[in-house]
Amino acid sequence: DADVTQTPRNRITKTGKRIMLECSQTKGHDRMYWYRQDPGLGLRLIYYSFDVKDINKGEISDGYSVSRQAQAKFSLSLESAIPNQTALYFCATSVAGRGTDTQYFGPGTRLTVL
Amino acid sequence: KQEVTQIPAALSVPEGENLVLNCSFTDSAIYNLQWFRQDPGKGLTSLLLIQSSQREQTSGRLNASLDKSSGRSTLYIAASQPGDSATYLCAVREGGSEKLVFGKGTKLTVNP
């Protein structure tokens, strides 16, 4: 089984709809991240969380919200989806204090907003 | 504002060739630099991480170097194979920040 899983893998929705993307991890990591990837723009950080009670905005948090329901679960919500939120969304995890600081990514969710 | 640039954007080589991918960054105050591989439908896989105090890291046929003062890193792939075909991303973590700043990637195709 994959260490970092994302659901759904693909989603098509309409403008104005509320959408939730979910991320779960079995790595036991304390840190979790949400990124979006757009052609020609690379990956950009939306939100990150150091633990259940510590959530921080990233580079492009407007229009998004997150919830860290447990150490292993981190959800990203689009309250009212708009077409320019069409992108590939990645969840990632890492562990602090180990020296390597490597981030481990999920397979991604392709979201299309019509 | 940190900017990460990867050159070339795409590269096509015959199998067996040694190749170098380039990454440059504008602010040398980084905590570390990572090279990732991205395969379609499979997300990103971390290949090598170089701390700011290190000069290089090696894993199998991959060698990554870091010259922090000049804002450059290279990923050297020896004896390339068709299975190496993927997009390679470079990312820097800025000092005092959790944020990774990514380049746009180099799409590598290794032809049999």
Coordinates of N, CA and C in Angstrom, one line a residue:
Chain A
D1 N 0.8 -1.2 0.0 CA 0.0 0.0 0.0 C 0.9 1.2 0.0
A2 N 0.4 2.3 -0.7 CA 1.1 3.5 -0.8 C 1.2 4.2 0.6
D3 N 2.3 4.9 0.9 CA 2.4 5.6 2.2 C 1.6 6.8 2.2
V4 N 1.4 7.5 1.1 CA 0.7 8.8 1.1 C -0.4 8.6 0.0
T5 N -1.7 8.6 0.4 CA -2.7 8.4 -0.6 C -3.6 9.7 -0.6
Q6 N -4.2 9.9 -1.8 CA -5.0 11.0 -2.1 C -6.3 10.5 -2.7
T7 N -7.4 11.1 -2.3 CA -8.7 10.8 -2.9 C -9.5 12.1 -3.1
P8 N -10.2 12.2 -4.2 CA -10.2 11.3 -5.3 C -9.0 11.5 -6.2
R9 N -8.7 10.7 -7.1 CA -7.6 10.9 -8.0 C -7.9 11.9 -9.2
N10 N -9.2 11.9 -9.5 CA -9.6 12.8 -10.6 C -11.0 13.3 -10.2
R11 N -11.3 14.6 -10.5 CA -12.6 15.2 -10.1 C -12.9 16.3 -11.1
I12 N -14.1 16.2 -11.7 CA -14.6 17.3 -12.5 C -15.8 17.9 -11.8
T13 N -15.8 19.2 -11.6 CA -16.8 19.9 -10.9 C -17.2 21.2 -11.6
K14 N -18.2 21.8 -11.1 CA -18.7 23.1 -11.7 C -18.4 24.3 -10.8
T15 N -18.3 25.4 -11.5 CA -18.0 26.7 -10.7 C -19.0 26.8 -9.6
G16 N -18.5 27.2 -8.4 CA -19.4 27.5 -7.3 C -19.6 26.3 -6.4
K17 N -19.2 25.1 -6.8 CA -19.4 23.9 -5.9 C -18.3 23.9 -4.9
R18 N -18.6 23.2 -3.8 CA -17.7 23.0 -2.7 C -17.0 21.6 -2.9
I19 N -15.7 21.6 -2.8 CA -14.9 20.4 -3.1 C -14.0 20.1 -2.0
M20 N -13.9 18.9 -1.6 CA -12.9 18.5 -0.6 C -11.9 17.4 -1.2
L21 N -10.7 17.7 -1.0 CA -9.6 16.7 -1.4 C -9.0 16.2 -0.1
E22 N -8.9 14.8 -0.1 CA -8.4 14.2 1.1 C -7.0 13.6 0.9
C23 N -6.3 13.6 2.0 CA -4.9 13.0 2.0 C -4.8 12.2 3.3
S24 N -4.2 11.0 3.2 CA -4.0 10.2 4.3 C -2.5 9.6 4.2
Q25 N -1.9 9.4 5.3 CA -0.5 8.9 5.3 C -0.3 7.9 6.4
T26 N 0.5 6.9 6.1 CA 0.8 5.8 7.0 C 2.3 5.9 7.5
K27 N 2.9 7.0 7.1 CA 4.3 7.1 7.4 C 4.6 7.6 8.9
G28 N 3.6 8.0 9.6 CA 3.8 8.5 10.9 C 4.4 9.9 11.0
H29 N 4.4 10.6 9.9 CA 5.0 11.9 9.9 C 4.2 13.0 10.5
D30 N 4.8 14.0 11.1 CA 4.0 15.0 11.8 C 3.7 16.2 10.8
R31 N 4.5 16.3 9.8 CA 4.2 17.5 8.9 C 3.5 17.1 7.6
M32 N 2.6 17.9 7.2 CA 1.8 17.6 6.0 C 1.7 18.9 5.2
Y33 N 1.6 18.8 3.9 CA 1.6 19.9 3.0 C 0.6 19.7 1.8
W34 N 0.0 20.8 1.3 CA -0.8 20.8 0.1 C -0.1 21.7 -0.9
Y35 N 0.1 21.2 -2.1 CA 0.7 22.0 -3.2 C -0.3 21.9 -4.4
R36 N -0.2 22.9 -5.3 CA -0.8 22.7 -6.6 C 0.2 22.9 -7.7
Q37 N 0.0 22.2 -8.8 CA 0.9 22.2 -9.9 C 0.2 22.7 -11.1
D38 N 0.7 23.7 -11.8 CA 0.1 24.3 -13.0 C 1.1 24.2 -14.1
P39 N 0.7 23.9 -15.3 CA 1.7 23.9 -16.4 C 2.4 25.3 -16.5
G40 N 3.7 25.2 -16.6 CA 4.4 26.5 -16.8 C 4.7 27.3 -15.5
L41 N 4.1 26.8 -14.4 CA 4.3 27.5 -13.1 C 5.0 26.7 -12.0
G42 N 5.1 25.4 -12.2 CA 5.7 24.6 -11.2 C 4.8 24.3 -10.1
L43 N 5.3 23.8 -9.0 CA 4.5 23.5 -7.8 C 4.5 24.7 -6.8
R44 N 3.4 25.0 -6.2 CA 3.3 26.1 -5.3 C 2.6 25.6 -4.0
L45 N 3.1 26.1 -2.9 CA 2.6 25.6 -1.6 C 1.3 26.4 -1.2
I46 N 0.2 25.6 -0.9 CA -1.0 26.2 -0.5 C -1.2 26.3 1.0
Y47 N -1.0 25.2 1.7 CA -1.1 25.2 3.2 C -0.1 24.1 3.7
Y48 N 0.3 24.3 4.9 CA 1.1 23.2 5.6 C 0.8 23.2 7.1
S49 N 1.0 22.0 7.6 CA 0.7 21.8 9.0 C 1.8 21.0 9.7
F50 N 2.2 21.5 10.9 CA 3.3 20.8 11.6 C 2.7 19.7 12.6
D51 N 1.5 20.0 13.0 CA 0.8 18.9 13.8 C -0.7 19.3 13.8
V52 N -1.5 18.6 14.5 CA -3.0 18.7 14.4 C -3.4 20.1 14.8
K53 N -2.7 20.8 15.6 CA -3.1 22.1 16.1 C -2.3 23.3 15.5
D54 N -1.5 22.9 14.5 CA -0.6 24.0 13.9 C -0.8 24.0 12.4
I55 N -1.5 24.9 11.9 CA -1.8 25.1 10.4 C -1.3 26.4 10.0
N56 N -0.7 26.4 8.8 CA 0.0 27.7 8.3 C -0.4 27.9 6.8
K57 N -0.5 29.1 6.5 CA -0.8 29.5 5.1 C 0.5 29.4 4.3
G58 N 0.4 29.0 3.1 CA 1.5 28.9 2.2 C 1.5 30.1 1.2
E59 N 2.0 29.9 0.1 CA 2.2 31.0 -0.9 C 0.9 31.4 -1.5
I60 N -0.1 30.5 -1.7 CA -1.3 30.8 -2.5 C -2.5 30.2 -1.7
S61 N -2.8 30.7 -0.5 CA -3.9 30.1 0.3 C -5.3 30.7 0.0
D62 N -5.3 31.8 -0.7 CA -6.7 32.4 -1.0 C -7.6 31.5 -1.8
G63 N -8.8 31.3 -1.3 CA -9.8 30.4 -2.0 C -9.7 29.0 -1.5
Y64 N -8.8 28.7 -0.6 CA -8.7 27.3 0.0 C -8.8 27.4 1.5
S65 N -9.2 26.2 2.1 CA -9.1 26.0 3.5 C -8.6 24.6 3.8
V66 N -8.1 24.3 5.0 CA -7.7 23.0 5.3 C -8.2 22.6 6.6
S67 N -8.1 21.3 6.8 CA -8.4 20.7 8.1 C -7.5 19.5 8.4
R68 N -6.9 19.5 9.6 CA -6.0 18.4 10.0 C -6.8 17.6 11.0
Q69 N -7.5 16.6 10.6 CA -8.4 15.9 11.4 C -7.7 15.0 12.4
A70 N -6.5 14.5 12.0 CA -5.7 13.6 12.8 C -4.3 13.8 12.3
Q71 N -3.3 13.1 13.0 CA -1.9 13.2 12.5 C -1.8 12.7 11.1
A72 N -2.7 11.7 10.8 CA -2.5 11.0 9.5 C -3.4 11.6 8.4
K73 N -4.2 12.6 8.7 CA -5.2 13.1 7.7 C -5.2 14.6 7.6
F74 N -5.1 15.0 6.3 CA -5.1 16.5 6.0 C -5.9 16.7 4.8
S75 N -7.0 17.5 5.0 CA -7.9 17.7 3.9 C -7.8 19.2 3.4
L76 N -8.0 19.3 2.1 CA -8.0 20.6 1.4 C -9.4 20.9 0.9
S77 N -10.0 22.0 1.2 CA -11.3 22.4 0.7 C -11.3 23.6 -0.2
L78 N -12.1 23.5 -1.2 CA -12.4 24.7 -2.1 C -13.8 25.0 -1.8
E79 N -14.0 26.1 -1.1 CA -15.4 26.5 -0.6 C -16.3 26.8 -1.8
S80 N -15.8 27.4 -2.8 CA -16.6 27.8 -4.0 C -15.6 27.7 -5.2
A81 N -15.6 26.6 -5.8 CA -14.6 26.4 -6.9 C -14.7 27.3 -8.0
I82 N -13.6 27.7 -8.6 CA -13.6 28.6 -9.8 C -12.6 28.0 -10.8
P83 N -12.8 28.3 -12.1 CA -12.1 27.6 -13.2 C -10.5 27.7 -13.0
N84 N -10.0 28.9 -12.4 CA -8.6 29.0 -12.3 C -8.0 28.1 -11.2
Q85 N -8.9 27.4 -10.5 CA -8.4 26.4 -9.6 C -8.2 25.0 -10.2
T86 N -8.4 24.9 -11.5 CA -8.1 23.7 -12.2 C -6.6 23.5 -12.2
A87 N -6.2 22.4 -11.7 CA -4.8 22.1 -11.5 C -4.6 20.7 -11.0
L88 N -3.4 20.3 -10.8 CA -3.0 19.0 -10.2 C -2.6 19.3 -8.8
Y89 N -3.2 18.7 -7.8 CA -3.0 18.9 -6.4 C -2.2 17.8 -5.8
F90 N -1.2 18.1 -5.0 CA -0.4 17.1 -4.4 C -0.4 17.4 -2.9
C91 N -0.5 16.3 -2.1 CA -0.2 16.2 -0.7 C 1.2 15.7 -0.5
A92 N 1.8 16.2 0.6 CA 3.2 15.7 0.9 C 3.3 15.6 2.4
T93 N 4.3 14.8 2.8 CA 4.5 14.7 4.3 C 6.0 14.8 4.5
S94 N 6.4 15.1 5.7 CA 7.8 15.0 6.1 C 7.9 14.9 7.6
V95 N 9.0 14.6 8.1 CA 9.2 14.5 9.5 C 10.3 15.4 10.0
A96 N 10.1 16.1 11.1 CA 11.0 17.1 11.6 C 12.1 16.4 12.4
G97 N 13.3 17.0 12.4 CA 14.3 16.6 13.4 C 15.1 15.4 13.0
R98 N 14.9 14.9 11.7 CA 15.7 13.7 11.3 C 16.9 14.1 10.5
G99 N 17.0 15.3 10.2 CA 18.2 15.7 9.4 C 18.0 15.7 7.9
T100 N 17.2 14.8 7.4 CA 17.0 14.7 6.0 C 16.0 15.6 5.4
D101 N 14.9 15.8 6.1 CA 13.9 16.8 5.7 C 13.3 16.5 4.4
T102 N 13.3 15.2 3.9 CA 12.8 14.9 2.6 C 11.2 14.9 2.7
Q103 N 10.6 15.4 1.6 CA 9.2 15.4 1.5 C 8.8 14.3 0.6
Y104 N 7.7 13.6 1.1 CA 7.2 12.4 0.4 C 5.8 12.8 -0.2
F105 N 5.6 12.6 -1.5 CA 4.4 13.1 -2.1 C 3.4 12.0 -2.4
G106 N 2.2 12.3 -2.4 CA 1.1 11.4 -2.9 C 1.0 11.5 -4.4
P107 N 0.1 10.7 -5.0 CA 0.1 10.5 -6.4 C -0.6 11.7 -7.1
G108 N -1.3 12.5 -6.4 CA -1.9 13.7 -7.0 C -3.4 13.5 -7.2
T109 N -4.1 14.7 -7.2 CA -5.5 14.7 -7.6 C -5.7 15.7 -8.7
R110 N -6.2 15.2 -9.9 CA -6.4 16.2 -11.0 C -7.8 16.7 -10.9
L111 N -7.9 18.0 -10.6 CA -9.2 18.7 -10.5 C -9.4 19.6 -11.7
T112 N -10.6 19.5 -12.2 CA -11.1 20.3 -13.3 C -12.3 21.1 -12.9
V113 N -12.3 22.4 -12.9 CA -13.5 23.2 -12.6 C -14.0 23.8 -13.9
L114 N -15.2 23.5 -14.2 CA -15.8 23.9 -15.4 C -16.6 25.2 -15.3
Chain B
K1 N 12.7 37.6 -3.7 CA 11.9 36.4 -3.9 C 12.8 35.4 -4.5
Q2 N 12.8 34.2 -3.9 CA 13.6 33.1 -4.5 C 13.0 32.6 -5.8
E3 N 13.8 32.4 -6.8 CA 13.4 31.9 -8.1 C 14.3 30.7 -8.4
V4 N 13.7 29.7 -8.9 CA 14.5 28.5 -9.3 C 14.2 28.2 -10.8
T5 N 15.3 28.1 -11.5 CA 15.3 27.9 -13.0 C 16.0 26.6 -13.3
Q6 N 15.3 25.9 -14.2 CA 15.9 24.6 -14.7 C 16.1 24.7 -16.2
I7 N 17.3 24.3 -16.6 CA 17.6 24.3 -18.0 C 18.3 23.0 -18.4
P8 N 18.0 22.3 -19.5 CA 16.9 22.7 -20.4 C 15.5 22.3 -20.0
A9 N 14.5 22.8 -20.6 CA 13.1 22.5 -20.3 C 12.8 21.0 -20.7
A10 N 13.5 20.6 -21.8 CA 13.3 19.2 -22.3 C 14.6 18.8 -22.9
L11 N 14.8 17.5 -22.8 CA 16.1 16.9 -23.3 C 15.8 15.4 -23.8
S12 N 16.3 15.1 -24.9 CA 16.1 13.8 -25.5 C 17.5 13.2 -25.8
V13 N 17.8 12.1 -25.3 CA 19.1 11.5 -25.5 C 19.0 10.0 -25.8
P14 N 20.0 9.4 -26.5 CA 20.0 8.0 -26.7 C 20.4 7.2 -25.5
E15 N 19.9 6.0 -25.4 CA 20.2 5.2 -24.2 C 21.8 5.0 -24.1
G16 N 22.2 5.0 -22.8 CA 23.6 4.8 -22.5 C 24.4 6.1 -22.4
E17 N 23.8 7.2 -22.8 CA 24.5 8.5 -22.7 C 24.5 9.0 -21.2
N18 N 25.6 9.7 -20.9 CA 25.7 10.4 -19.6 C 25.1 11.8 -19.8
L19 N 24.4 12.3 -18.8 CA 23.8 13.6 -19.0 C 23.8 14.4 -17.7
V20 N 23.6 15.7 -17.9 CA 23.6 16.7 -16.8 C 22.4 17.5 -16.9
L21 N 21.6 17.6 -15.8 CA 20.5 18.6 -15.7 C 20.9 19.7 -14.8
N22 N 20.5 20.9 -15.2 CA 20.9 22.1 -14.4 C 19.8 22.8 -13.7
C23 N 20.2 23.3 -12.5 CA 19.2 24.0 -11.7 C 20.0 25.2 -11.1
S24 N 19.3 26.4 -11.2 CA 19.9 27.6 -10.6 C 18.9 28.3 -9.7
F25 N 19.4 29.0 -8.7 CA 18.5 29.7 -7.7 C 19.1 31.0 -7.4
T26 N 18.2 32.0 -7.1 CA 18.6 33.4 -7.1 C 19.1 33.8 -5.7
D27 N 18.6 33.1 -4.6 CA 19.0 33.5 -3.3 C 19.8 32.3 -2.6
S28 N 21.1 32.6 -2.3 CA 21.9 31.5 -1.8 C 21.6 31.1 -0.4
A29 N 20.7 31.8 0.3 CA 20.4 31.5 1.7 C 19.4 30.3 1.8
I30 N 19.9 29.2 1.4 CA 19.0 28.0 1.4 C 19.3 27.1 2.5
Y31 N 18.4 26.3 2.9 CA 18.5 25.3 3.9 C 19.0 23.9 3.3
N32 N 18.3 23.6 2.2 CA 18.7 22.4 1.4 C 18.2 22.5 0.0
L33 N 18.6 21.6 -0.8 CA 18.1 21.5 -2.2 C 17.8 20.0 -2.5
Q34 N 16.6 19.8 -3.1 CA 16.2 18.4 -3.4 C 16.0 18.3 -4.9
W35 N 16.3 17.1 -5.4 CA 16.0 16.7 -6.8 C 14.9 15.7 -6.7
F36 N 13.8 15.9 -7.5 CA 12.7 15.0 -7.5 C 12.5 14.4 -8.9
R37 N 11.9 13.3 -9.0 CA 11.5 12.7 -10.3 C 9.9 12.7 -10.3
Q38 N 9.3 13.1 -11.4 CA 7.9 13.1 -11.5 C 7.5 12.2 -12.7
D39 N 6.8 11.1 -12.4 CA 6.2 10.3 -13.5 C 4.7 10.6 -13.6
P40 N 4.2 10.5 -14.8 CA 2.8 10.8 -15.0 C 1.9 9.9 -14.1
G41 N 1.0 10.5 -13.4 CA 0.1 9.7 -12.6 C 0.6 9.2 -11.3
K42 N 1.9 9.5 -11.0 CA 2.5 8.9 -9.8 C 3.1 9.9 -8.9
G43 N 2.9 11.1 -9.1 CA 3.4 12.1 -8.1 C 4.9 12.3 -8.2
L44 N 5.5 12.8 -7.2 CA 6.9 13.1 -7.1 C 7.6 12.1 -6.2
T45 N 8.8 11.7 -6.7 CA 9.7 10.8 -5.9 C 11.0 11.6 -5.6
S46 N 11.4 11.7 -4.3 CA 12.6 12.3 -3.9 C 13.8 11.5 -4.4
L47 N 14.7 12.1 -5.1 CA 15.9 11.3 -5.5 C 17.1 11.6 -4.6
L48 N 17.4 12.9 -4.4 CA 18.6 13.2 -3.6 C 18.2 14.5 -2.9
L49 N 18.8 14.6 -1.7 CA 18.7 15.9 -0.9 C 20.1 16.3 -0.5
I50 N 20.4 17.5 -0.7 CA 21.7 18.1 -0.3 C 21.5 19.2 0.7
Q51 N 22.1 19.0 1.9 CA 22.0 20.1 2.9 C 22.9 21.2 2.4
S52 N 22.6 22.4 2.9 CA 23.4 23.6 2.5 C 24.9 23.5 2.8
S53 N 25.3 22.6 3.7 CA 26.7 22.5 4.1 C 27.4 21.4 3.3
Q54 N 26.6 20.7 2.4 CA 27.2 19.6 1.6 C 27.5 20.1 0.2
R55 N 28.4 19.4 -0.5 CA 28.7 19.7 -1.8 C 28.1 18.8 -2.8
E56 N 27.9 17.5 -2.4 CA 27.3 16.6 -3.3 C 26.7 15.4 -2.6
Q57 N 25.8 14.7 -3.3 CA 25.2 13.5 -2.8 C 25.1 12.5 -4.0
T58 N 25.2 11.2 -3.7 CA 25.2 10.2 -4.7 C 24.2 9.1 -4.4
S59 N 23.5 8.6 -5.4 CA 22.7 7.4 -5.2 C 22.7 6.7 -6.5
G60 N 23.4 5.5 -6.5 CA 23.4 4.7 -7.7 C 24.0 5.5 -8.8
R61 N 23.3 5.6 -9.9 CA 23.8 6.3 -11.1 C 23.6 7.8 -11.1
L62 N 23.0 8.3 -10.0 CA 22.8 9.7 -9.8 C 23.8 10.4 -8.9
N63 N 24.2 11.5 -9.3 CA 25.0 12.4 -8.5 C 24.6 13.8 -8.6
A64 N 24.3 14.4 -7.5 CA 23.9 15.8 -7.4 C 24.9 16.6 -6.7
S65 N 25.2 17.8 -7.3 CA 26.2 18.7 -6.7 C 25.5 20.0 -6.4
L66 N 26.1 20.7 -5.4 CA 25.6 22.0 -5.0 C 26.7 23.0 -4.8
D67 N 26.6 24.1 -5.5 CA 27.5 25.2 -5.3 C 26.6 26.4 -4.8
K68 N 26.5 26.5 -3.5 CA 25.6 27.5 -2.9 C 25.9 28.9 -3.3
S69 N 27.2 29.2 -3.2 CA 27.7 30.6 -3.5 C 27.3 31.1 -4.9
S70 N 27.3 30.2 -5.8 CA 27.0 30.6 -7.2 C 25.5 30.3 -7.5
G71 N 24.8 29.7 -6.6 CA 23.4 29.4 -6.8 C 23.1 28.4 -7.9
R72 N 23.9 27.3 -7.8 CA 23.7 26.3 -8.9 C 23.8 24.9 -8.3
S73 N 23.0 24.0 -9.0 CA 23.1 22.6 -8.7 C 23.0 21.8 -10.0
T74 N 23.7 20.7 -10.1 CA 23.5 19.8 -11.2 C 23.2 18.4 -10.8
L75 N 22.4 17.8 -11.6 CA 22.1 16.4 -11.4 C 22.7 15.6 -12.6
Y76 N 23.6 14.7 -12.3 CA 24.3 13.9 -13.3 C 23.7 12.5 -13.3
I77 N 23.3 12.1 -14.5 CA 22.8 10.7 -14.6 C 23.8 10.0 -15.5
A78 N 24.3 8.9 -15.0 CA 25.3 8.1 -15.7 C 24.6 7.0 -16.5
A79 N 25.1 6.7 -17.6 CA 24.6 5.5 -18.4 C 23.0 5.5 -18.4
S80 N 22.4 6.5 -19.0 CA 21.0 6.6 -19.0 C 20.3 5.4 -19.6
Q81 N 19.0 5.2 -19.1 CA 18.2 4.1 -19.5 C 16.8 4.6 -19.8
P82 N 16.1 3.9 -20.7 CA 14.7 4.3 -21.0 C 13.9 4.6 -19.8
G83 N 14.1 3.8 -18.7 CA 13.3 3.9 -17.5 C 13.6 5.2 -16.8
D84 N 14.7 5.9 -17.2 CA 15.0 7.2 -16.6 C 14.1 8.3 -17.1
S85 N 13.3 8.0 -18.2 CA 12.5 9.0 -18.8 C 11.4 9.5 -17.8
A86 N 11.4 10.8 -17.6 CA 10.5 11.4 -16.6 C 10.8 12.9 -16.6
T87 N 10.0 13.6 -15.8 CA 10.4 15.0 -15.5 C 11.1 15.1 -14.2
Y88 N 12.2 15.9 -14.2 CA 13.1 16.0 -13.1 C 12.9 17.4 -12.5
L89 N 12.6 17.5 -11.3 CA 12.3 18.8 -10.6 C 13.4 19.1 -9.6
C90 N 13.8 20.3 -9.5 CA 14.7 20.8 -8.5 C 13.9 21.7 -7.5
A91 N 14.2 21.6 -6.2 CA 13.5 22.5 -5.3 C 14.4 22.9 -4.2
V92 N 14.3 24.1 -3.8 CA 15.2 24.6 -2.7 C 14.3 24.9 -1.5
R93 N 14.8 24.6 -0.3 CA 14.1 25.0 0.9 C 14.9 26.2 1.5
E94 N 14.2 27.3 1.6 CA 14.8 28.5 2.1 C 15.1 28.4 3.6
G95 N 16.2 29.0 4.0 CA 16.5 29.1 5.4 C 15.4 29.7 6.2
G96 N 15.0 29.1 7.4 CA 14.0 29.7 8.2 C 12.6 29.6 7.7
S97 N 12.4 28.7 6.7 CA 11.1 28.6 6.0 C 10.8 27.1 5.8
E98 N 9.5 26.8 5.8 CA 9.1 25.5 5.5 C 8.8 25.3 4.0
K99 N 8.9 26.4 3.3 CA 8.5 26.4 1.9 C 9.5 25.8 1.0
L100 N 9.1 25.0 0.1 CA 10.0 24.5 -1.0 C 9.6 25.3 -2.2
V101 N 10.6 25.9 -2.9 CA 10.4 26.6 -4.1 C 10.9 25.7 -5.2
F102 N 10.0 25.4 -6.1 CA 10.3 24.5 -7.2 C 10.7 25.2 -8.5
G103 N 11.5 24.5 -9.3 CA 11.7 24.9 -10.7 C 10.6 24.3 -11.5
K104 N 10.6 24.6 -12.8 CA 9.5 24.1 -13.6 C 9.8 22.7 -14.2
G105 N 11.0 22.3 -14.0 CA 11.3 20.9 -14.4 C 12.0 20.8 -15.7
T106 N 12.7 19.6 -15.9 CA 13.3 19.2 -17.2 C 12.7 17.9 -17.5
K107 N 12.1 17.9 -18.7 CA 11.5 16.6 -19.2 C 12.5 15.8 -20.0
L108 N 12.9 14.7 -19.4 CA 13.9 13.9 -20.0 C 13.3 12.7 -20.7
T109 N 13.7 12.5 -22.0 CA 13.4 11.3 -22.7 C 14.6 10.5 -23.1
V110 N 14.7 9.3 -22.7 CA 15.8 8.4 -23.1 C 15.4 7.4 -24.1
N111 N 15.9 7.5 -25.3 CA 15.4 6.7 -26.4 C 16.2 5.3 -26.5
P112 N 15.5 4.2 -26.7 CA 16.2 2.9 -26.7 C 17.1 2.8 -28.0

